[in-house]
Each structure stands twice: as structure tokens, then as C-alpha cells.
Tab-separated table of C-alpha atoms in Angstrom:
chain	number	residue	atom	x	y	z
A	1	MET	CA	-40.380	-46.817	-119.655
A	2	LYS	CA	-37.056	-45.020	-119.186
A	3	LEU	CA	-35.205	-46.748	-122.011
A	4	THR	CA	-33.919	-45.710	-125.391
A	5	PHE	CA	-33.565	-47.812	-128.512
A	6	TRP	CA	-29.772	-47.760	-128.277
A	7	GLU	CA	-29.879	-48.767	-124.607
A	8	ALA	CA	-32.030	-51.774	-125.496
A	9	ALA	CA	-29.583	-52.703	-128.244
A	10	GLN	CA	-26.586	-52.606	-125.922
A	11	ALA	CA	-28.373	-54.392	-123.060
A	12	THR	CA	-29.361	-57.296	-125.323
A	13	LYS	CA	-26.142	-57.405	-127.387
A	14	ALA	CA	-28.028	-56.974	-130.651
A	15	THR	CA	-25.869	-58.156	-133.559
A	16	ASN	CA	-27.055	-55.986	-136.461
A	17	ASN	CA	-26.135	-52.415	-137.387
A	18	TRP	CA	-28.771	-50.939	-135.089
A	19	ASN	CA	-26.873	-47.645	-134.695
A	20	GLN	CA	-27.742	-46.757	-138.285
A	21	TRP	CA	-30.985	-45.533	-136.719
A	22	PRO	CA	-31.046	-42.370	-134.637
A	23	ASP	CA	-31.619	-43.049	-130.943
A	24	PHE	CA	-35.110	-42.425	-129.545
A	25	ASP	CA	-37.150	-43.075	-126.390
A	26	LEU	CA	-39.088	-46.320	-126.141
A	27	THR	CA	-42.483	-45.809	-124.544
A	28	GLY	CA	-43.110	-49.408	-123.498
A	29	LEU	CA	-42.841	-53.057	-124.473
A	30	GLU	CA	-45.395	-55.637	-125.623
A	31	PHE	CA	-45.340	-59.174	-127.006
A	32	ASP	CA	-48.983	-58.991	-128.132
A	33	SER	CA	-49.131	-56.917	-131.323
A	34	ARG	CA	-52.719	-55.904	-130.497
A	35	LEU	CA	-51.534	-54.048	-127.396
A	36	ILE	CA	-48.785	-52.094	-129.128
A	37	GLN	CA	-48.882	-48.312	-128.734
A	38	LYS	CA	-46.823	-45.559	-130.323
A	39	ASN	CA	-43.066	-46.143	-130.029
A	40	ASN	CA	-43.423	-49.411	-128.103
A	41	LEU	CA	-40.813	-52.143	-128.527
A	42	PHE	CA	-42.441	-55.250	-130.032
A	43	VAL	CA	-41.194	-58.631	-128.771
A	44	PRO	CA	-42.258	-61.376	-131.228
A	45	LEU	CA	-42.228	-64.567	-129.143
A	46	LYS	CA	-42.174	-68.040	-130.644
A	47	GLY	CA	-44.937	-70.255	-129.289
A	48	GLU	CA	-47.880	-71.998	-130.909
A	49	ASN	CA	-47.812	-69.024	-133.261
A	50	ASP	CA	-44.616	-67.256	-134.249
A	51	GLY	CA	-44.916	-63.644	-133.144
A	52	HIS	CA	-42.776	-62.534	-136.077
A	53	SER	CA	-45.755	-63.144	-138.351
A	54	PHE	CA	-47.619	-60.328	-136.564
A	55	ILE	CA	-45.006	-57.671	-137.275
A	56	GLN	CA	-47.280	-55.813	-139.699
A	57	SER	CA	-49.988	-55.568	-137.048
A	58	ALA	CA	-47.419	-54.214	-134.592
A	59	VAL	CA	-46.245	-51.602	-137.099
A	60	GLU	CA	-49.808	-50.530	-137.874
A	61	ASN	CA	-50.453	-50.054	-134.149
A	62	GLY	CA	-47.433	-47.774	-133.807
A	63	ALA	CA	-44.448	-49.979	-132.896
A	64	GLY	CA	-41.267	-47.919	-132.804
A	65	ALA	CA	-38.912	-50.913	-132.881
A	66	ALA	CA	-38.813	-54.695	-132.584
A	67	PHE	CA	-36.593	-57.557	-131.513
A	68	TRP	CA	-35.922	-59.973	-134.368
A	69	SER	CA	-34.694	-63.591	-134.450
A	70	SER	CA	-36.528	-64.998	-137.459
A	71	ALA	CA	-34.904	-66.320	-140.637
A	72	GLU	CA	-37.471	-64.225	-142.467
A	73	LYS	CA	-36.245	-60.792	-143.520
A	74	ALA	CA	-36.977	-58.019	-141.058
A	75	PRO	CA	-38.903	-54.948	-142.234
A	76	ASP	CA	-36.644	-52.339	-143.851
A	77	ASP	CA	-38.600	-49.378	-142.528
A	78	LEU	CA	-38.625	-50.391	-138.845
A	79	PRO	CA	-35.694	-50.195	-136.403
A	80	VAL	CA	-35.000	-53.797	-135.378
A	81	LEU	CA	-32.623	-55.424	-132.927
A	82	GLN	CA	-31.289	-58.733	-134.237
A	83	VAL	CA	-30.975	-61.161	-131.325
A	84	VAL	CA	-30.447	-64.901	-130.957
A	85	ASP	CA	-33.722	-65.405	-129.092
A	86	THR	CA	-36.402	-62.786	-128.497
A	87	LEU	CA	-37.496	-64.169	-125.100
A	88	SER	CA	-33.904	-64.231	-123.828
A	89	ALA	CA	-33.507	-60.687	-125.099
A	90	MET	CA	-36.565	-59.541	-123.133
A	91	GLN	CA	-35.166	-61.260	-120.037
A	92	ASP	CA	-31.765	-59.601	-120.503
A	93	LEU	CA	-33.463	-56.252	-120.938
A	94	ALA	CA	-35.373	-56.809	-117.684
A	95	VAL	CA	-32.105	-57.515	-115.833
A	96	TYR	CA	-30.632	-54.291	-117.229
A	97	TYR	CA	-33.749	-52.317	-116.325
A	98	LEU	CA	-33.711	-53.534	-112.728
A	99	LYS	CA	-30.105	-52.411	-112.370
A	100	LYS	CA	-30.957	-49.048	-113.894
A	101	MET	CA	-34.116	-48.321	-111.884
A	102	THR	CA	-32.912	-49.998	-108.620
A	103	PRO	CA	-36.246	-50.823	-106.953
A	104	THR	CA	-36.219	-53.044	-103.895
A	105	VAL	CA	-37.438	-56.468	-105.061
A	106	ILE	CA	-39.713	-58.720	-103.013
A	107	ALA	CA	-40.219	-62.253	-104.385
A	108	ILE	CA	-43.101	-64.504	-103.320
A	109	THR	CA	-43.687	-68.170	-104.118
A	110	GLY	CA	-45.541	-71.137	-102.625
A	111	SER	CA	-47.917	-73.959	-103.467
A	112	ASN	CA	-50.896	-71.822	-102.535
A	113	GLY	CA	-51.560	-68.270	-101.410
A	114	LYS	CA	-48.780	-66.517	-103.309
A	115	THR	CA	-51.150	-64.215	-105.198
A	116	THR	CA	-53.060	-63.261	-102.049
A	117	THR	CA	-49.774	-62.690	-100.230
A	118	LYS	CA	-48.538	-60.547	-103.116
A	119	ASP	CA	-51.725	-58.469	-102.917
A	120	MET	CA	-51.414	-58.067	-99.135
A	121	THR	CA	-47.736	-57.168	-99.327
A	122	GLU	CA	-48.345	-54.538	-101.983
A	123	ALA	CA	-51.158	-53.023	-99.900
A	124	VAL	CA	-48.911	-52.819	-96.833
A	125	LEU	CA	-45.884	-51.352	-98.600
A	126	ALA	CA	-48.051	-48.906	-100.571
A	127	GLN	CA	-48.799	-47.133	-97.293
A	128	GLN	CA	-45.249	-45.769	-97.355
A	129	PHE	CA	-43.658	-46.463	-100.745
A	130	LYS	CA	-44.341	-46.288	-104.477
A	131	THR	CA	-45.122	-49.907	-105.291
A	132	TYR	CA	-45.820	-52.160	-108.243
A	133	LYS	CA	-46.791	-55.832	-108.262
A	134	THR	CA	-47.172	-58.720	-110.667
A	135	GLN	CA	-50.429	-58.250	-112.540
A	136	GLY	CA	-52.720	-61.294	-112.710
A	137	ASN	CA	-50.691	-64.493	-112.985
A	138	TYR	CA	-47.729	-63.101	-114.947
A	139	ASN	CA	-45.332	-65.108	-112.786
A	140	ASN	CA	-43.231	-67.207	-115.205
A	141	ASP	CA	-40.199	-66.697	-117.467
A	142	ILE	CA	-42.305	-64.485	-119.754
A	143	GLY	CA	-44.528	-62.754	-117.218
A	144	LEU	CA	-41.838	-61.851	-114.704
A	145	PRO	CA	-39.551	-59.885	-117.083
A	146	TYR	CA	-42.684	-58.365	-118.641
A	147	THR	CA	-43.722	-57.166	-115.162
A	148	ILE	CA	-40.291	-55.656	-114.520
A	149	LEU	CA	-40.383	-53.773	-117.822
A	150	HIS	CA	-43.857	-52.416	-117.027
A	151	MET	CA	-43.174	-51.031	-113.561
A	152	PRO	CA	-43.746	-47.281	-113.294
A	153	ASP	CA	-40.604	-45.119	-113.326
A	154	GLU	CA	-41.056	-44.089	-109.703
A	155	THR	CA	-41.370	-47.658	-108.317
A	156	GLU	CA	-39.542	-48.099	-105.003
A	157	LYS	CA	-40.794	-51.568	-104.048
A	158	LEU	CA	-41.418	-54.199	-106.724
A	159	ILE	CA	-43.409	-57.257	-105.597
A	160	LEU	CA	-42.886	-60.223	-107.903
A	161	GLU	CA	-44.863	-63.453	-107.788
A	162	MET	CA	-42.817	-66.488	-108.886
A	163	GLY	CA	-44.599	-69.587	-110.171
A	164	MET	CA	-43.317	-72.948	-111.341
A	165	ASP	CA	-44.234	-76.336	-112.772
A	166	HIS	CA	-40.781	-77.960	-112.750
A	167	ALA	CA	-37.467	-77.838	-110.923
A	168	ASN	CA	-35.012	-75.020	-111.768
A	169	GLU	CA	-37.727	-72.610	-112.916
A	170	ILE	CA	-37.757	-70.505	-109.741
A	171	ASP	CA	-33.954	-70.671	-109.643
A	172	PHE	CA	-33.938	-68.885	-113.019
A	173	LEU	CA	-36.496	-66.273	-111.933
A	174	SER	CA	-34.683	-65.557	-108.667
A	175	ARG	CA	-31.327	-65.079	-110.405
A	176	LEU	CA	-33.009	-62.765	-112.898
A	177	ALA	CA	-34.664	-60.581	-110.247
A	178	HIS	CA	-32.094	-60.753	-107.394
A	179	PRO	CA	-34.694	-60.160	-104.654
A	180	ASP	CA	-33.926	-58.320	-101.423
A	181	VAL	CA	-36.689	-60.266	-99.656
A	182	ALA	CA	-38.119	-63.695	-100.508
A	183	ALA	CA	-41.105	-65.521	-99.029
A	184	ILE	CA	-42.513	-69.055	-99.289
A	185	THR	CA	-46.194	-69.221	-98.356
A	186	MET	CA	-46.549	-72.997	-97.979
A	187	ILE	CA	-45.464	-76.374	-99.317
A	188	GLY	CA	-48.446	-78.256	-100.742
A	189	GLU	CA	-48.832	-80.870	-103.430
A	190	ALA	CA	-49.252	-78.719	-106.545
A	191	HIS	CA	-47.097	-80.084	-109.428
A	192	ILE	CA	-46.073	-83.116	-107.372
A	193	GLU	CA	-46.466	-85.075	-110.607
A	194	ASN	CA	-43.387	-83.253	-111.935
A	195	LEU	CA	-41.408	-83.009	-108.693
A	196	GLY	CA	-41.966	-86.457	-107.204
A	197	SER	CA	-42.756	-85.613	-103.576
A	198	ARG	CA	-43.475	-82.792	-101.155
A	199	ALA	CA	-39.750	-82.835	-100.348
A	200	GLY	CA	-39.080	-82.229	-104.041
A	201	ILE	CA	-41.567	-79.362	-103.988
A	202	ALA	CA	-39.881	-77.858	-100.916
A	203	LYS	CA	-36.501	-78.007	-102.637
A	204	ALA	CA	-37.951	-76.357	-105.756
A	205	LYS	CA	-39.557	-73.551	-103.727
A	206	MET	CA	-36.265	-72.945	-101.918
A	207	GLU	CA	-34.765	-72.072	-105.294
A	208	ILE	CA	-36.131	-68.606	-104.551
A	209	THR	CA	-32.947	-68.076	-102.521
A	210	ALA	CA	-30.723	-68.616	-105.592
A	211	GLY	CA	-30.629	-64.894	-106.364
A	212	LEU	CA	-31.517	-63.570	-102.897
A	213	ILE	CA	-29.006	-60.906	-101.880
A	214	ALA	CA	-26.550	-61.920	-99.139
A	215	ASN	CA	-27.973	-59.548	-96.514
A	216	GLY	CA	-31.563	-60.227	-97.531
A	217	LEU	CA	-34.518	-61.804	-95.735
A	218	LEU	CA	-36.185	-65.183	-96.279
A	219	ILE	CA	-39.638	-65.783	-94.764
A	220	ILE	CA	-40.932	-69.355	-94.354
A	221	PRO	CA	-43.783	-71.149	-92.533
A	222	ALA	CA	-42.802	-72.257	-89.021
A	223	ASP	CA	-44.821	-75.481	-89.299
A	224	GLU	CA	-43.041	-76.870	-92.382
A	225	PRO	CA	-40.305	-79.341	-91.333
A	226	LEU	CA	-39.312	-79.999	-94.952
A	227	LEU	CA	-37.832	-76.501	-95.185
A	228	MET	CA	-35.806	-76.570	-91.984
A	229	PRO	CA	-32.837	-78.638	-93.264
A	230	LEU	CA	-32.676	-76.414	-96.341
A	231	ILE	CA	-32.099	-73.150	-94.443
A	232	LYS	CA	-29.220	-74.227	-92.197
A	233	LYS	CA	-26.372	-72.865	-94.335
A	234	LEU	CA	-28.099	-69.764	-95.677
A	235	PRO	CA	-26.247	-66.485	-95.049
A	236	GLN	CA	-29.477	-64.501	-95.158
A	237	THR	CA	-31.766	-63.683	-92.228
A	238	VAL	CA	-34.563	-66.271	-91.914
A	239	ASN	CA	-37.866	-65.389	-90.218
A	240	THR	CA	-40.750	-67.768	-89.622
A	241	PHE	CA	-44.505	-67.137	-89.445
A	242	GLY	CA	-47.391	-69.148	-88.080
A	243	LEU	CA	-49.841	-69.730	-85.258
A	244	GLU	CA	-47.319	-71.464	-82.985
A	245	LYS	CA	-43.610	-71.039	-82.173
A	246	ALA	CA	-42.907	-68.502	-84.922
A	247	ASP	CA	-40.987	-65.242	-85.184
A	248	CYS	CA	-44.205	-63.600	-86.386
A	249	GLN	CA	-46.897	-65.465	-84.486
A	250	ALA	CA	-50.634	-64.826	-84.668
A	251	GLU	CA	-53.502	-65.318	-82.288
A	252	ILE	CA	-56.805	-65.471	-84.160
A	253	ILE	CA	-59.514	-63.438	-82.460
A	254	GLU	CA	-62.498	-63.841	-84.800
A	255	VAL	CA	-63.275	-65.533	-88.118
A	256	GLN	CA	-66.316	-64.493	-90.129
A	257	LYS	CA	-67.177	-65.238	-93.734
A	258	GLU	CA	-65.996	-61.813	-94.904
A	259	TYR	CA	-63.156	-61.039	-92.522
A	260	THR	CA	-60.682	-62.403	-89.991
A	261	THR	CA	-59.301	-60.528	-86.985
A	262	PHE	CA	-56.058	-61.417	-85.192
A	263	LYS	CA	-53.193	-60.132	-83.081
A	264	ILE	CA	-49.486	-60.870	-83.300
A	265	LYS	CA	-47.328	-61.893	-80.377
A	266	GLY	CA	-45.773	-58.933	-78.581
A	267	SER	CA	-48.251	-56.385	-79.903
A	268	SER	CA	-51.671	-55.113	-78.872
A	269	THR	CA	-52.558	-53.996	-82.426
A	270	LEU	CA	-55.671	-55.673	-83.806
A	271	PHE	CA	-55.301	-56.623	-87.475
A	272	THR	CA	-58.270	-57.320	-89.756
A	273	ILE	CA	-58.128	-58.841	-93.235
A	274	PRO	CA	-61.195	-58.872	-95.552
A	275	VAL	CA	-60.927	-62.638	-96.190
A	276	PRO	CA	-61.730	-65.675	-94.045
A	277	GLY	CA	-59.538	-68.450	-92.686
A	278	LYS	CA	-56.369	-69.083	-90.717
A	279	TYR	CA	-54.506	-69.839	-93.955
A	280	ASN	CA	-55.079	-66.222	-94.986
A	281	VAL	CA	-53.758	-65.100	-91.610
A	282	GLY	CA	-50.534	-66.881	-92.569
A	283	ASN	CA	-50.420	-64.875	-95.791
A	284	ALA	CA	-50.977	-61.683	-93.803
A	285	LEU	CA	-48.137	-62.582	-91.421
A	286	ILE	CA	-45.767	-62.593	-94.388
A	287	ALA	CA	-46.957	-59.129	-95.391
A	288	ILE	CA	-46.553	-57.926	-91.793
A	289	THR	CA	-43.020	-59.353	-91.601
A	290	ILE	CA	-42.084	-57.626	-94.865
A	291	GLY	CA	-43.630	-54.362	-93.698
A	292	LYS	CA	-41.659	-54.448	-90.454
A	293	TRP	CA	-38.439	-55.302	-92.336
A	294	PHE	CA	-38.871	-52.049	-94.246
A	295	GLU	CA	-39.819	-50.140	-91.073
A	296	VAL	CA	-43.484	-49.610	-91.885
A	297	SER	CA	-45.380	-48.832	-88.675
A	298	GLU	CA	-47.990	-51.232	-87.322
A	299	GLU	CA	-50.636	-48.565	-87.830
A	300	LYS	CA	-49.798	-48.353	-91.535
A	301	ILE	CA	-49.610	-52.140	-91.854
A	302	GLN	CA	-53.012	-52.352	-90.199
A	303	ALA	CA	-54.435	-49.795	-92.635
A	304	GLY	CA	-52.996	-51.619	-95.646
A	305	LEU	CA	-54.393	-55.020	-94.686
A	306	VAL	CA	-57.900	-53.991	-93.701
A	307	ASP	CA	-59.079	-53.276	-97.243
A	308	PHE	CA	-56.456	-54.748	-99.565
A	309	GLN	CA	-57.692	-55.637	-103.058
A	310	LEU	CA	-57.730	-59.386	-103.735
A	311	THR	CA	-56.960	-60.658	-107.239
A	312	LYS	CA	-60.112	-62.117	-108.802
A	313	ASN	CA	-60.994	-65.805	-108.214
A	314	ARG	CA	-58.905	-66.019	-105.036
A	315	THR	CA	-61.217	-66.811	-102.121
A	316	GLU	CA	-63.921	-64.512	-103.460
A	317	TRP	CA	-67.269	-64.098	-101.689
A	318	LEU	CA	-70.240	-63.612	-104.000
A	319	LYS	CA	-74.006	-63.588	-103.489
A	320	SER	CA	-76.815	-64.738	-105.782
A	321	SER	CA	-79.936	-62.640	-106.305
A	322	THR	CA	-81.834	-64.913	-103.908
A	323	GLY	CA	-79.294	-64.532	-101.108
A	324	ILE	CA	-77.193	-67.671	-101.532
A	325	GLU	CA	-73.637	-67.000	-100.325
A	326	ILE	CA	-70.957	-68.343	-102.679
A	327	LEU	CA	-67.302	-68.829	-101.716
A	328	SER	CA	-65.487	-69.074	-105.044
A	329	ASP	CA	-61.943	-70.479	-104.835
A	330	VAL	CA	-61.647	-72.039	-108.272
A	331	TYR	CA	-58.296	-70.825	-109.586
A	332	ASN	CA	-56.119	-73.651	-108.260
A	333	ALA	CA	-56.190	-76.520	-105.794
A	334	ASN	CA	-54.048	-79.082	-104.022
A	335	PRO	CA	-54.987	-81.266	-101.033
A	336	THR	CA	-53.390	-79.040	-98.391
A	337	ALA	CA	-55.100	-75.934	-99.745
A	338	MET	CA	-58.458	-77.679	-100.217
A	339	ASN	CA	-58.372	-79.037	-96.668
A	340	LEU	CA	-57.608	-75.597	-95.223
A	341	VAL	CA	-60.499	-74.051	-97.131
A	342	LEU	CA	-62.905	-76.797	-96.027
A	343	ASP	CA	-61.834	-76.492	-92.376
A	344	SER	CA	-62.501	-72.762	-92.494
A	345	PHE	CA	-65.769	-73.090	-94.421
A	346	SER	CA	-67.064	-75.697	-91.958
A	347	GLN	CA	-67.004	-73.100	-89.191
A	348	MET	CA	-68.584	-70.235	-91.125
A	349	PRO	CA	-71.811	-69.010	-89.471
A	350	THR	CA	-74.887	-69.406	-91.672
A	351	GLN	CA	-78.666	-69.371	-91.332
A	352	GLY	CA	-78.984	-72.117	-93.940
A	353	LYS	CA	-76.971	-75.230	-94.778
A	354	ARG	CA	-73.400	-75.518	-96.019
A	355	VAL	CA	-72.722	-77.196	-99.371
A	356	ALA	CA	-69.338	-78.073	-100.916
A	357	VAL	CA	-68.734	-78.418	-104.666
A	358	LEU	CA	-65.310	-79.969	-105.204
A	359	GLY	CA	-63.568	-80.733	-108.485
A	360	ASP	CA	-60.420	-82.627	-109.424
A	361	MET	CA	-57.036	-81.413	-108.216
A	362	LEU	CA	-54.715	-81.819	-111.189
A	363	GLU	CA	-51.026	-82.781	-111.547
A	364	LEU	CA	-50.849	-84.869	-108.359
A	365	GLY	CA	-49.061	-87.808	-109.972
A	366	PRO	CA	-49.385	-91.531	-109.145
A	367	ASP	CA	-50.702	-90.925	-105.603
A	368	SER	CA	-53.568	-88.743	-106.855
A	369	THR	CA	-56.263	-91.261	-105.873
A	370	ASN	CA	-55.133	-91.413	-102.248
A	371	MET	CA	-54.709	-87.654	-102.057
A	372	HIS	CA	-58.253	-87.056	-103.270
A	373	ALA	CA	-59.587	-89.683	-100.873
A	374	SER	CA	-57.779	-88.042	-97.934
A	375	VAL	CA	-60.022	-84.967	-98.211
A	376	ASN	CA	-62.604	-87.194	-96.491
A	377	GLU	CA	-61.076	-86.241	-93.126
A	378	HIS	CA	-62.184	-82.632	-93.635
A	379	LEU	CA	-65.812	-83.303	-94.538
A	380	ASN	CA	-68.416	-83.907	-91.850
A	381	PRO	CA	-72.191	-84.076	-92.514
A	382	THR	CA	-72.913	-82.182	-89.279
A	383	GLU	CA	-70.944	-79.212	-90.679
A	384	ILE	CA	-71.212	-79.523	-94.468
A	385	ALA	CA	-74.668	-80.900	-95.195
A	386	GLU	CA	-74.198	-81.879	-98.859
A	387	VAL	CA	-71.199	-82.577	-101.066
A	388	VAL	CA	-71.077	-82.437	-104.863
A	389	LEU	CA	-68.014	-84.024	-106.478
A	390	TYR	CA	-66.872	-83.489	-110.043
A	391	GLY	CA	-64.231	-85.219	-112.145
A	392	THR	CA	-62.458	-88.538	-112.575
A	393	GLU	CA	-60.151	-88.203	-109.560
A	394	MET	CA	-62.952	-87.159	-107.199
A	395	HIS	CA	-64.560	-90.593	-107.576
A	396	ALA	CA	-62.092	-91.883	-104.965
A	397	LEU	CA	-63.448	-89.378	-102.439
A	398	TYR	CA	-67.017	-90.189	-103.441
A	399	LYS	CA	-66.538	-93.898	-102.619
A	400	ILE	CA	-65.327	-93.088	-99.108
A	401	LEU	CA	-67.992	-90.474	-98.395
A	402	THR	CA	-70.825	-92.893	-99.194
A	403	SER	CA	-70.147	-94.522	-95.822
A	404	LYS	CA	-70.311	-91.159	-94.028
A	405	TYR	CA	-73.063	-89.303	-95.905
A	406	GLN	CA	-76.548	-90.490	-96.754
A	407	GLU	CA	-77.225	-91.158	-100.431
A	408	LYS	CA	-79.202	-87.934	-100.901
A	409	GLN	CA	-76.376	-85.893	-99.349
A	410	ILE	CA	-73.557	-86.925	-101.717
A	411	HIS	CA	-73.515	-86.426	-105.488
A	412	TYR	CA	-70.922	-87.379	-108.116
A	413	PHE	CA	-70.541	-86.226	-111.729
A	414	LYS	CA	-68.049	-87.120	-114.443
A	415	LYS	CA	-66.202	-84.309	-116.188
A	416	GLU	CA	-68.485	-84.433	-119.211
A	417	GLU	CA	-71.543	-84.000	-116.963
A	418	LYS	CA	-71.078	-80.335	-116.026
A	419	GLU	CA	-74.588	-79.315	-117.080
A	420	ALA	CA	-76.080	-82.038	-114.887
A	421	LEU	CA	-73.868	-80.880	-112.019
A	422	ILE	CA	-75.084	-77.294	-112.405
A	423	LYS	CA	-78.699	-78.448	-112.454
A	424	THR	CA	-78.213	-80.515	-109.287
A	425	VAL	CA	-76.409	-77.759	-107.383
A	426	LYS	CA	-79.140	-75.294	-108.302
A	427	SER	CA	-81.789	-77.724	-107.008
A	428	ILE	CA	-79.920	-78.214	-103.718
A	429	LEU	CA	-79.366	-74.577	-102.836
A	430	GLU	CA	-81.962	-72.436	-101.106
A	431	PRO	CA	-81.901	-68.807	-99.934
A	432	GLU	CA	-79.570	-68.319	-96.927
A	433	ASP	CA	-77.523	-71.417	-97.877
A	434	MET	CA	-73.755	-71.176	-98.224
A	435	VAL	CA	-71.707	-72.995	-100.899
A	436	VAL	CA	-67.957	-73.321	-101.470
A	437	LEU	CA	-66.491	-74.237	-104.872
A	438	LYS	CA	-62.892	-75.469	-105.031
A	439	ALA	CA	-60.929	-77.210	-107.822
A	440	SER	CA	-57.999	-76.791	-110.157
A	441	ASN	CA	-58.556	-74.121	-112.776
A	442	GLY	CA	-58.605	-76.738	-115.545
A	443	MET	CA	-61.899	-78.119	-114.228
A	444	GLY	CA	-63.743	-74.935	-115.188
A	445	LEU	CA	-65.755	-74.476	-111.998
A	446	ASN	CA	-65.781	-70.732	-112.701
A	447	GLU	CA	-68.571	-71.570	-115.195
A	448	VAL	CA	-70.547	-73.137	-112.347
A	449	VAL	CA	-70.028	-70.025	-110.229
A	450	THR	CA	-71.410	-67.869	-113.064
A	451	LYS	CA	-74.538	-70.045	-113.319
A	452	LEU	CA	-75.122	-69.998	-109.566
A	453	LEU	CA	-75.073	-66.211	-109.530
A	454	GLU	CA	-78.137	-66.344	-111.792
A	455	ILE	CA	-80.241	-68.191	-109.206
């Protein structure tokens, strides 16, 4: 980190006599006292536990300084910066650091696929630039400034994932980061409980333009009519992506369980991504558009995409010791995303049978029952031989599928019956079978994945 103690004080408008301490270089920043290293700046956040109570741990681990906003007396032997709110101070420091280091900022949001798109974009830009991306799911008002303050000194392109649960959250993140390029992967139903409708979700995702620079680029899906009225008065360049009538348009050549190959309109270059499904082609089209915006050659874009590293639990192929192929997609879920995964999975070549294990999709609001039931249209017994449903909301889908599937082909378990679910899935699967697991993270299907790997 290229910051000094005095710089941090001035950037955050610290109110105490901080200049009584000699200036010194800060080596980093952490809000978890256990991660503190020598001369780090400790940021005690107030949550379920007040971070100020861990100041001694931070000091013992080598903290060089700390923000402070507690009524409790600050340590006398540690340089502290008295601020009104420690989180706001970290955010202000991130704004200052961006201005100082001047990386190009790329912001990515969407109801699904934003992490995969972030990974693809980083892989493409890394072919030509020094890059840094959001680590894990650090995509909120804490994680985003933390990411900024952890980027390596030499970073030229900073790829930031922006997440949200409510309106105005992405607006805040966008104004903090002032992106040069912004992308929306898709408009689904995630957090519809808080935003009222898909139109409300579209409006919330468009908040990513709040801080987008005037001569910047916005990338949106060509097949999303809810976004079209919202882009009419934007001063920025707007590019679309998709499989039809898009600025960056793909033709899918081949889909296998471990890769997808496609071309883009106007080019003979063959692109391959190490993940299945047309929805992942959409994510790749965003990365291609961003690469071209920054004048990365198609050959370099091709090289970046072919072996990009996917963040764990995002469309991850695994295999049990007996040869059962497991498609784990258990980090999040909404109807649009689940339907896309099922459509892709239904066409995957296999020597055995296909099985789907589907759990509740959370935060869908009052129309949750109908949304779960609508997944019925993407399940066919000639393609997916057996279906295992898990959770209160999935009972609506179970009732509909009983008229389509035979009794032995459809299974339902309440949330408290996870052990029974695991036992049943294990009894269903045989070597050479293929199984997909999809649900919101809160359903804990990652535990089921772990058990299936033991078969």
C-alpha cells in the first residue's frame, strides 16, 4: 500500500492531534485483527461485535495505527485516527487511493454471472495489463473499498464486482469507484422481495451508471427490454451482447460439459471457455467487449478465456471416485438462472442418466410459489430422468411435476430432512450418471456436494 499515516489522516479528515506522531508508511489495511501484519492500519468495524474491542489483538499482531470512533478511550501507545465512523473512513480512504493510484476501473453487476464475468474479464485484461479483481464475494460497501485498498501498487486495470440487496446500494458503490466501464450481466429475480419486481431490479442494476465517467462504456444484454428505456438519455457509449441482434453477437459452435466453443459476428476467431452453457457465453461476450474497448487483440482475448480461473462454487464440475459427474452451482439461484442451467444441463452428453437436485431460491417475495412452480417448463423426464427437490418453496414445483414424472422419478424433502435427501441421492446415482445441484447458498447444498464426492 502506497500510503502514509499522515495521508490517511488527511484523506479521512481525522479530528484528533494525529500529527503528534511522526509520519510513517502503512503496509496495508485490515478490519479483522487476526489478519493484521506489521504496520497495517486496523479498521475496527461495528457489527454484531464491535471491532474496537479487538484493538489489543491488532496491536499484538503488529498494527501500526488504527481508526477510532468508540466512546472508549483509544490506546495511548498506538497512533490512532479519530473519525466519526470507521466504515465511512475506510470508504473515504478508498476514494482517495483510487485518485492517487489512477487505475482504470471496470464495474460488473447483475442478478447472476457477475463473479464469472469478473473472472473472465480479469483473465482477458491480464494478457496485456497489470490487473486486480474483487476477491471472493467482497462486493458490498465493506468489500469494495477493502478491495481497492488491497490492489497491488502496479495495478492498471481494477475489476470490481458490485452486489446489492436493496435499492441505492449500487448507486453508492458506483459513485465511490467512478468506473470507466460498467457491465450488467442479466436481470433476474434475485432480491425481488426487496425491490418489488424485475423492473425494480433493472432500475437498481442501472445504478451502476451513477458514477460511470461521461465518456465511459456501459455493456448490457441485448435481450433485456427492461433496460432499454433506462439507457435512452445516457451520455456514455452503450454496447449490447447476446446471441441475436447485438453489438457483440455470438454463434455457439459446440457445448460440452467442460467447455463451450463459439464465434462472434464479424470474426473468424474461435473462442473456447472452460465452462458449459449459453449463459456463460453471454458472460464471455462482456469480457470480449471490454477487451476490445481497451484494444486487446482477439488472439490475446482468446488466450485469456480458454483457461480462465473460475471462482469456487460457480458452475464447478466435479467427479466422484466412482465416476459420477457433478455440476455444482450452489452459491446462488433465481428462476432465470436456474432455468438457464437446467436447459444447458439437459443437453449435456452422458453415458448414464441425468439427475437434478434443486433447492429453494430465496428472497423471491410474495410470488415465490409461482416462480418455483415455473421451473417445471425446464424439466423433462426424457432429458432429466430424476428430480430431487429440497425446501419449503420447492413443494410448489413438486406438486406440478407429479403429473409429469412417475412417482419413483420425483422426490421431495423438507429443509430439516437433509440427511434423508443425501441418502436418497446417493441411492439414485450410479457410475457414469450426471447430477446438477442448484439452490440459493442459504440452503446449504454445498454439504450435499461434499457427501456425493465420497461415493
